[in-house]
Amino acid sequence: LRRVIVILNPMAGGKKARKVYDDIVERMLAQAGLTVSVVETEHAGHGIEVGRKIDVGLYDAVVAMGGDGVISEVCNGLLLKSNGRTDNGQVLPIGIIPVGSGNGLAASILKSAGEPVEPVSATLSLLRARTERLDMGVVSQHGQVTGYSILSLATGLVADIDIGADAYRWLGT
């Protein structure tokens, strides 16, 4: 890896994501000699817009920094744009640095590698260029792809419970 773009959700982790980037992640990436571009998301859904606009030929990897929401948005933007492939057909790796209140995907990946779920371990995994292929679900209506499911896909009661649970995040995990 030489060139990465970090899409950072500044609201993640109780608005601590930018501080974690500045204090930890930025230094680690700089010490590794990477050229880094940073884009902060500005509103819900902005990660999709950013993902769609990324010139995949300019980067060796995309890094989503936040929780499950930003990784889902970035993946959807990239896949809806170019099926996540560079101009020469290679799949662009997507890294995750967990700083959100929900880090389910990062936890699944890091724990399966025997790593703790925290920004330093995730950044080290990124620097080691450790990759793992993941299955994704395709969401379509009337034959038109409308999105992708990265971690889970739920409808009905399960989806309602998940959405309703957000109001109780202040209680902790």
CSV table of C-alpha atoms in Angstrom, one decimal, residues 51-156:
chain,number,residue,atom,x,y,z
A,51,GLY,CA,-17.8,6.3,-2.4
A,52,ARG,CA,-19.3,7.0,-5.8
A,53,LYS,CA,-16.9,9.9,-6.4
A,54,ILE,CA,-13.7,8.1,-5.5
A,55,ASP,CA,-11.3,7.7,-8.5
A,56,VAL,CA,-10.4,4.1,-7.8
A,57,GLY,CA,-7.3,4.4,-10.0
A,58,LEU,CA,-5.7,6.9,-7.6
A,59,TYR,CA,-5.7,4.7,-4.5
A,60,ASP,CA,-4.4,1.3,-3.4
A,61,ALA,CA,-7.1,1.1,-0.7
A,62,VAL,CA,-10.1,2.8,0.8
A,63,VAL,CA,-10.4,3.0,4.6
A,64,ALA,CA,-13.7,3.6,6.3
A,65,MET,CA,-13.3,5.0,9.8
A,66,GLY,CA,-16.3,5.0,12.1
A,67,GLY,CA,-18.9,2.3,12.8
A,68,ASP,CA,-20.9,-0.1,10.7
A,69,GLY,CA,-22.8,2.8,9.1
A,70,VAL,CA,-19.8,4.4,7.3
A,71,ILE,CA,-18.4,1.1,6.1
A,72,SER,CA,-21.8,0.2,4.7
A,73,GLU,CA,-22.2,3.6,3.0
A,74,VAL,CA,-18.7,3.6,1.5
A,75,CYS,CA,-19.1,0.0,0.2
A,76,ASN,CA,-22.4,0.8,-1.4
A,77,GLY,CA,-21.0,3.9,-3.1
A,78,LEU,CA,-18.0,2.0,-4.5
A,79,LEU,CA,-20.1,-0.9,-5.6
A,80,LEU,CA,-22.9,1.1,-7.1
A,81,LYS,CA,-20.3,3.1,-9.1
A,82,SER,CA,-17.8,0.5,-10.4
A,83,ASN,CA,-18.6,-2.8,-8.7
A,84,GLY,CA,-15.6,-2.0,-6.5
A,85,ARG,CA,-13.0,-2.5,-9.2
A,86,THR,CA,-10.2,-0.4,-10.5
A,87,ASP,CA,-9.9,0.4,-14.2
A,88,ASN,CA,-7.8,-2.7,-14.8
A,89,GLY,CA,-10.4,-4.9,-13.1
A,90,GLN,CA,-8.7,-5.4,-9.8
A,91,VAL,CA,-10.8,-5.3,-6.6
A,92,LEU,CA,-10.0,-2.3,-4.5
A,93,PRO,CA,-9.4,-3.3,-0.8
A,94,ILE,CA,-11.5,-1.6,1.8
A,95,GLY,CA,-10.1,-1.2,5.3
A,96,ILE,CA,-12.0,-0.6,8.5
A,97,ILE,CA,-10.8,1.3,11.5
A,98,PRO,CA,-13.5,0.9,14.2
A,99,VAL,CA,-14.4,3.9,16.3
A,100,GLY,CA,-18.2,3.7,16.1
A,101,SER,CA,-20.8,2.6,18.6
A,102,GLY,CA,-21.5,-0.4,16.5
A,103,ASN,CA,-18.4,-2.1,15.0
A,104,GLY,CA,-19.9,-5.5,14.1
A,105,LEU,CA,-18.1,-6.0,10.8
A,106,ALA,CA,-14.7,-4.8,12.2
A,107,ALA,CA,-15.2,-7.1,15.3
A,108,SER,CA,-16.0,-10.0,13.1
A,109,ILE,CA,-12.9,-9.5,10.9
A,110,LEU,CA,-10.5,-8.6,13.7
A,111,LYS,CA,-11.6,-11.2,16.2
A,112,SER,CA,-11.3,-13.9,13.5
A,113,ALA,CA,-7.7,-12.8,13.1
A,114,GLY,CA,-7.1,-13.0,16.8
A,115,GLU,CA,-6.8,-9.2,17.1
A,116,PRO,CA,-8.6,-6.8,19.5
A,117,VAL,CA,-11.3,-4.6,18.2
A,118,GLU,CA,-9.7,-1.2,18.4
A,119,PRO,CA,-8.1,1.4,16.1
A,120,VAL,CA,-4.4,0.5,16.6
A,121,SER,CA,-4.9,-3.2,15.8
A,122,ALA,CA,-7.1,-2.3,12.8
A,123,THR,CA,-4.5,0.2,11.5
A,124,LEU,CA,-1.7,-2.4,11.9
A,125,SER,CA,-3.8,-5.0,10.0
A,126,LEU,CA,-4.3,-2.4,7.2
A,127,LEU,CA,-0.5,-1.7,7.1
A,128,ARG,CA,0.2,-5.4,6.9
A,129,ALA,CA,-2.2,-5.4,3.9
A,130,ARG,CA,-4.1,-8.3,5.5
A,131,THR,CA,-7.2,-8.9,3.3
A,132,GLU,CA,-10.1,-11.2,3.6
A,133,ARG,CA,-12.9,-11.7,1.1
A,134,LEU,CA,-16.4,-11.1,2.3
A,135,ASP,CA,-19.7,-12.2,0.9
A,136,MET,CA,-22.2,-9.4,0.1
A,137,GLY,CA,-25.9,-9.4,-0.5
A,138,VAL,CA,-27.3,-7.6,-3.5
A,139,VAL,CA,-30.6,-5.7,-3.0
A,140,SER,CA,-32.6,-5.1,-6.1
A,141,GLN,CA,-36.1,-4.0,-7.1
A,142,HIS,CA,-37.6,-4.8,-10.5
A,143,GLY,CA,-34.2,-6.0,-11.8
A,144,GLN,CA,-32.4,-2.8,-10.8
A,145,VAL,CA,-29.6,-3.0,-8.1
A,146,THR,CA,-30.5,-0.5,-5.4
A,147,GLY,CA,-27.9,-1.4,-2.8
A,148,TYR,CA,-25.7,-3.9,-1.1
A,149,SER,CA,-25.8,-5.6,2.3
A,150,ILE,CA,-22.5,-6.0,4.0
A,151,LEU,CA,-23.1,-7.2,7.5
A,152,SER,CA,-26.7,-8.2,7.7
A,153,LEU,CA,-30.0,-7.8,6.0
A,154,ALA,CA,-33.2,-7.7,8.0
A,155,THR,CA,-36.9,-6.9,7.4
A,156,GLY,CA,-40.0,-6.8,9.6
